[in-house]
C-alpha positions as MATLAB code, in Angstrom:
seq = 'XXXXXXXXXXXXXXXXXXXXXXXXXXXXXXXXXXXXXXXXXXXXXXXXXXXXXXXXXXXXXXXXXXXXXXXXXXXXXXXXXXXXXXXXXXXXXXXXXXXXXXXXXXXXXXXXXXXXXXXXXXXXXXXXXXXXXXXXXXXXXXXXXXXXXXXXXXXXXXXXXXXXXXXXXXXXXXXXXXXXXXXXXXXXXXXXXXXXXXXXXXXXXXXXXXXXXXXXXXXXXXXXXXXXXXXXXXXXXXXXXXXXXXXXXXXXXXXXXXXXXXXXXXXXXXXXXXXXXXXXXXXXXXXXXXXXXXXXXXXXXXXXXXXXXXXXXXXXXXXXXXXXXXXXXXXXXXXXXXXXXXXXXXXXXXXXXXXXXXXXXXXXXX';
ca = [
     -52.896  -44.390   66.956;
     -55.722  -42.913   64.853;
     -58.742  -44.443   63.181;
     -61.570  -43.528   60.844;
     -64.725  -45.535   60.122;
     -67.467  -44.985   57.570;
     -70.728  -46.938   57.478;
     -73.538  -46.511   54.970;
     -71.468  -43.842   53.247;
     -71.157  -41.547   56.255;
     -68.483  -40.994   58.870;
     -69.413  -42.755   62.110;
     -66.124  -42.616   63.997;
     -62.877  -40.721   64.168;
     -60.345  -40.926   66.967;
     -56.699  -39.973   67.457;
     -54.692  -40.801   70.576;
     -51.154  -40.396   71.819;
     -48.184  -38.957   70.000;
     -47.041  -39.126   66.391;
     -43.612  -37.951   67.561;
     -43.028  -38.662   71.245;
     -39.680  -36.900   71.471;
     -41.029  -33.669   69.963;
     -44.402  -33.903   71.733;
     -46.362  -33.864   68.454;
     -49.847  -35.372   68.887;
     -51.348  -37.944   66.547;
     -53.886  -36.025   64.494;
     -56.263  -36.473   61.630;
     -53.798  -34.972   59.159;
     -50.748  -36.907   60.404;
     -48.833  -38.495   57.528;
     -47.813  -42.116   58.081;
     -45.885  -44.678   56.096;
     -48.503  -47.196   54.955;
     -45.972  -49.818   53.797;
     -47.873  -52.778   52.270;
     -51.159  -50.869   52.110;
     -49.485  -49.546   48.953;
     -50.163  -52.931   47.325;
     -53.922  -52.548   46.788;
     -53.282  -49.127   45.200;
     -50.946  -50.828   42.732;
     -53.535  -53.521   42.075;
     -56.161  -50.900   41.254;
     -53.737  -49.173   38.873;
     -52.998  -52.420   37.050;
     -56.662  -53.400   36.825;
     -57.476  -50.065   35.202;
     -55.247  -51.230   32.359;
     -56.930  -54.641   32.429;
     -60.215  -52.854   31.795;
     -58.644  -51.216   28.743;
     -57.886  -54.673   27.356;
     -54.114  -54.243   27.547;
     -53.513  -57.678   29.120;
     -55.216  -60.849   30.312;
     -54.780  -62.334   33.775;
     -53.556  -65.612   32.260;
     -50.910  -63.860   30.144;
     -47.332  -64.978   30.899;
     -45.492  -62.291   32.847;
     -42.525  -62.677   30.487;
     -44.647  -61.366   27.608;
     -44.272  -57.915   29.170;
     -41.290  -58.419   31.484;
     -38.767  -60.461   29.473;
     -36.280  -60.037   32.315;
     -38.212  -62.843   34.063;
     -38.376  -65.159   31.029;
     -35.515  -67.442   32.065;
     -36.109  -67.639   35.819;
     -35.506  -71.125   37.269;
     -36.840  -73.036   40.258;
     -34.494  -74.211   43.009;
     -34.779  -78.001   43.409;
     -32.092  -78.792   45.974;
     -28.405  -79.639   45.608;
     -26.579  -82.281   43.580;
     -23.924  -84.652   44.924;
     -21.308  -81.913   44.516;
     -23.429  -79.516   46.574;
     -24.231  -77.373   43.554;
     -27.773  -76.000   43.220;
     -30.179  -77.830   40.935;
     -32.211  -75.313   38.927;
     -35.294  -76.519   37.068;
     -37.412  -74.949   34.363;
     -40.803  -73.951   35.837;
     -43.559  -76.498   35.193;
     -45.623  -73.683   33.742;
     -45.143  -70.016   33.003;
     -45.632  -67.426   35.731;
     -48.811  -65.471   34.919;
     -50.097  -62.023   35.826;
     -52.690  -63.761   38.009;
     -49.774  -65.311   39.908;
     -48.319  -61.832   40.432;
     -51.596  -60.556   41.862;
     -52.286  -63.473   44.207;
     -48.685  -64.159   45.371;
     -48.302  -67.556   43.715;
     -45.272  -66.798   41.523;
     -42.740  -68.733   43.619;
     -40.763  -65.519   44.205;
     -39.940  -64.647   47.797;
     -39.593  -61.585   49.996;
     -37.765  -63.459   52.735;
     -40.415  -65.884   53.972;
     -39.865  -68.993   51.851;
     -37.826  -71.041   54.320;
     -35.593  -72.089   51.389;
     -32.163  -70.997   52.551;
     -30.398  -71.000   49.178;
     -33.078  -68.867   47.543;
     -33.106  -66.443   50.461;
     -29.302  -66.141   50.347;
     -29.434  -65.345   46.624;
     -32.140  -62.761   47.247;
     -29.982  -61.125   49.904;
     -26.859  -61.250   47.712;
     -28.487  -59.702   44.632;
     -30.710  -57.307   46.635;
     -33.110  -56.625   43.734;
     -35.499  -54.455   45.758;
     -32.816  -51.972   46.802;
     -34.305  -48.471   46.566;
     -31.379  -47.326   44.381;
     -32.662  -49.560   41.544;
     -35.370  -48.745   39.046;
     -38.271  -51.173   38.629;
     -36.637  -52.474   35.439;
     -33.353  -53.079   37.259;
     -35.253  -54.855   40.022;
     -36.837  -57.125   37.405;
     -33.449  -57.939   35.878;
     -32.084  -58.975   39.267;
     -35.229  -60.878   40.274;
     -34.791  -62.869   37.079;
     -31.498  -64.144   38.512;
     -32.971  -65.238   41.870;
     -34.309  -68.802   41.666;
     -37.942  -69.346   42.545;
     -38.558  -71.110   45.848;
     -41.488  -73.027   44.344;
     -43.091  -73.673   40.989;
     -45.630  -71.013   39.965;
     -49.151  -71.698   41.132;
     -48.241  -74.264   43.783;
     -47.771  -72.166   46.952;
     -48.928  -68.834   48.356;
     -45.767  -66.914   49.171;
     -45.399  -63.210   49.897;
     -42.994  -61.686   47.394;
     -41.902  -58.614   45.388;
     -44.559  -59.563   42.826;
     -46.400  -56.272   43.359;
     -43.272  -54.376   42.321;
     -43.530  -56.276   39.050;
     -47.152  -55.162   38.826;
     -45.869  -51.584   39.064;
     -43.447  -52.309   36.223;
     -46.339  -53.720   34.192;
     -48.221  -50.469   34.755;
     -45.227  -48.524   33.438;
     -44.788  -50.688   30.361;
     -48.472  -50.972   29.481;
     -49.304  -47.303   30.081;
     -46.059  -45.715   28.938;
     -46.019  -43.582   32.115;
     -43.664  -43.684   35.126;
     -45.466  -45.515   37.912;
     -45.637  -42.622   40.374;
     -46.992  -40.306   37.686;
     -49.547  -42.888   36.652;
     -50.820  -43.120   40.240;
     -51.116  -39.347   40.458;
     -52.906  -38.980   37.127;
     -55.298  -41.921   37.356;
     -55.937  -42.558   41.079;
     -54.764  -39.825   43.464;
     -55.789  -36.884   41.288;
     -59.279  -38.155   40.398;
     -59.946  -39.223   44.016;
     -58.647  -35.907   45.402;
     -56.042  -37.758   47.469;
     -53.870  -34.680   47.799;
     -51.668  -35.987   50.620;
     -50.647  -39.377   49.222;
     -47.369  -40.139   47.460;
     -43.854  -41.464   47.793;
     -42.181  -38.129   48.520;
     -43.065  -35.898   51.463;
     -41.720  -32.428   50.783;
     -40.246  -30.098   53.439;
     -43.497  -28.163   53.756;
     -45.303  -31.308   55.009;
     -42.486  -33.029   56.861;
     -43.552  -31.865   60.329;
     -46.719  -33.942   59.876;
     -44.806  -37.175   59.109;
     -45.008  -39.528   62.091;
     -41.876  -40.998   63.617;
     -41.408  -44.777   63.490;
     -40.854  -46.832   66.655;
     -39.645  -50.292   67.678;
     -41.933  -52.091   70.130;
     -40.300  -54.188   72.885;
     -41.612  -57.099   74.908;
     -41.825  -54.989   78.060;
     -44.223  -52.638   76.276;
     -41.692  -49.853   75.804;
     -40.930  -48.250   72.463;
     -37.697  -46.942   70.981;
     -37.619  -44.426   68.169;
     -35.973  -45.642   64.974;
     -33.385  -43.268   63.548;
     -35.093  -40.778   61.261;
     -32.174  -40.929   58.830;
     -33.190  -44.499   57.972;
     -36.811  -44.815   59.107;
     -38.052  -41.777   57.195;
     -35.496  -41.739   54.397;
     -37.697  -43.343   51.751;
     -40.281  -40.570   51.979;
     -37.975  -37.617   52.604;
     -35.654  -38.226   49.655;
     -36.168  -38.995   45.979;
     -35.205  -42.566   44.976;
     -35.058  -44.361   41.622;
     -37.349  -47.137   42.914;
     -41.104  -46.504   43.016;
     -42.167  -49.867   44.426;
     -45.652  -51.222   44.011;
     -45.245  -53.200   47.218;
     -44.636  -50.398   49.711;
     -43.463  -46.815   50.046;
     -46.503  -44.557   49.984;
     -47.217  -42.100   52.772;
     -50.798  -41.008   53.359;
     -53.285  -39.476   55.798;
     -56.408  -41.049   57.278;
     -58.740  -39.040   55.097;
     -56.768  -39.662   51.915;
     -56.599  -43.404   52.402;
     -60.262  -43.461   53.408;
     -61.125  -41.952   50.023;
     -59.366  -44.889   48.373;
     -61.100  -47.322   50.745;
     -64.537  -45.791   50.203;
     -64.053  -45.954   46.437;
     -63.587  -49.709   46.782;
     -66.514  -50.078   49.207;
     -68.665  -48.250   46.634;
     -67.453  -50.712   43.978;
     -65.129  -48.412   42.097;
     -66.769  -44.963   42.304;
     -66.590  -41.990   44.666;
     -68.178  -38.540   44.371;
     -69.179  -39.188   40.790;
     -65.686  -40.286   39.702;
     -65.365  -43.893   38.558;
     -61.936  -45.468   39.078;
     -62.864  -49.090   38.313;
     -65.908  -50.938   37.032;
     -68.086  -52.721   39.585;
     -67.279  -56.109   38.120;
     -63.545  -55.394   38.360;
     -63.755  -54.602   42.089;
     -65.812  -57.773   42.575;
     -63.174  -59.787   40.715;
     -60.381  -58.313   42.841;
     -62.257  -59.021   46.072;
     -63.089  -62.643   45.199;
     -60.839  -65.435   46.464;
     -58.513  -66.526   43.646;
     -56.671  -69.307   45.503;
     -57.654  -72.808   44.395;
     -58.280  -75.331   47.155;
     -55.231  -77.335   46.033;
     -52.930  -74.465   47.098;
     -52.789  -75.577   50.717;
     -49.317  -74.243   51.566;
     -50.053  -70.585   52.300;
     -47.094  -69.501   54.446;
     -48.360  -67.112   57.143;
     -51.579  -66.104   55.346;
     -53.753  -68.200   57.743;
     -52.568  -65.934   60.572;
     -55.051  -63.402   59.126;
     -57.909  -65.765   59.940;
     -59.792  -68.149   57.691;
     -59.095  -66.285   54.499;
     -58.163  -66.641   50.881;
     -56.559  -64.134   48.566;
     -58.009  -62.120   45.719;
     -56.120  -59.661   43.518;
     -53.919  -57.778   45.995;
     -56.408  -58.224   48.869;
     -56.975  -60.817   51.554;
     -60.569  -62.084   51.324;
     -62.427  -63.563   54.304;
     -63.919  -66.896   53.259;
     -65.351  -68.166   56.574;
     -66.966  -66.555   59.590;
     -64.475  -65.846   62.430;
     -64.526  -68.346   65.271;
     -62.952  -68.585   68.707;
     -60.477  -65.815   69.397;
     -60.320  -64.574   65.794;
     -60.937  -60.876   65.243;
     -64.473  -59.897   64.297;
     -65.258  -59.798   60.596;
     -67.691  -60.851   57.889;
     -67.477  -63.373   55.067;
     -66.788  -61.445   51.873;
     -64.822  -58.621   53.474;
     -61.460  -57.781   51.942;
     -58.504  -56.094   53.567;
     -54.784  -55.655   53.958;
     -52.354  -54.160   56.442;
     -48.888  -52.628   56.663;
     -45.611  -53.435   58.396;
     -46.010  -50.606   60.937;
     -49.332  -52.179   62.087;
     -51.592  -50.090   59.866;
     -54.832  -51.700   58.630;
     -57.808  -51.132   56.376;
     -60.794  -53.270   55.542;
     -63.990  -53.144   53.535;
     -67.109  -55.027   54.604;
     -69.627  -54.978   51.718;
     -72.308  -56.734   53.788;
     -72.399  -54.110   56.544;
     -71.165  -51.308   54.257;
     -68.201  -50.583   56.520;
     -64.950  -48.935   55.424;
     -62.321  -48.660   58.163;
     -58.741  -47.359   58.338;
     -56.377  -47.696   61.311;
     -53.013  -45.925   61.534;
     -50.101  -46.354   63.917;
     -46.311  -46.465   63.408;
     -44.445  -49.200   65.238;
     -42.665  -52.449   64.424;
     -42.575  -55.414   64.424;
     -46.032  -56.150   63.087;
     -48.701  -57.768   65.227;
     -47.037  -57.817   68.635;
     -50.069  -56.336   70.398;
     -53.739  -57.213   69.606;
     -54.470  -53.754   68.221;
     -56.164  -54.969   65.031;
     -58.364  -57.465   66.882;
     -59.329  -54.934   69.534;
     -60.226  -52.335   66.922;
     -62.169  -54.763   64.746;
     -64.067  -56.131   67.741;
     -64.951  -52.594   68.868;
     -66.165  -51.583   65.383;
     -68.451  -54.594   65.057;
     -69.740  -54.274   68.615;
     -70.672  -50.646   67.874;
     -72.139  -51.387   64.416;
     -74.599  -53.880   65.859;
];
């Protein structure tokens, strides 16, 4: 595990412990590359909102205006007397706001609607051998689990944000990120592909077991996304990064869109992204409440109430997200804290690492 914390625009903590590769005896270090999984999502959101600032779309625009592959998607409404699926027209169009706050009705495997999940598995739209456009075509054939705007449900919506970036900018998504985010922020270690010259710094990935032991996942699968070139450049996951690189992204957000004299987003855009966008009537929020008493902004979780009981320490107004291998970052505008935590094991959340780290940061900051 490794961690980096800035407060009041200066580094106040760095620590690295244990091994990035246990079998090879490689220590976890400051320049270790890790797979950040869903911490890719906020990067995608920033890319899309740069185009929003250029006036290329509105948040209430129908997604199908730019991604016609999703124009005819239907909503699963049960089975008829012959056990055939009933597919309804959505009550309203899926919007770009829905994409950014996970209220499209699309699913990534958490809907609890068996027929929809079976269709998702059968069509496999997010397979890494597809392009973003091919993913959209296949997602258009998977029924929605719910009508747009009625439930919070984790989904491949951020991949569709990446496709929007491609279509609105005219640039391949990975090249757009390099030209407009990574390059300007001097994030020299972040990207989908980790070349041979950097591969020794890429951490292994482990499975955590109930007895506390860990088993290494096979590198041929666990590291394959970052050690080979694939057609898919997903907005939802896939980037590898270092502590310092991702901290530059995090500090840019904590500073409301600017770092070292380079402005990535306007202040008001960062404030919009970090403001809860979930209406009170959206009460079905899947596993989002497991993050605490939170809402959801544009590709960030937003804390809406002070932590109580055994919740991890935090502050109302902070925004954050995490990754499948138990990585985490958060931004606390009140206390001017930017924090990044890296580790590489699955499944997510089986030990109280995030709570322990958060509690320690806030105990030290006060």
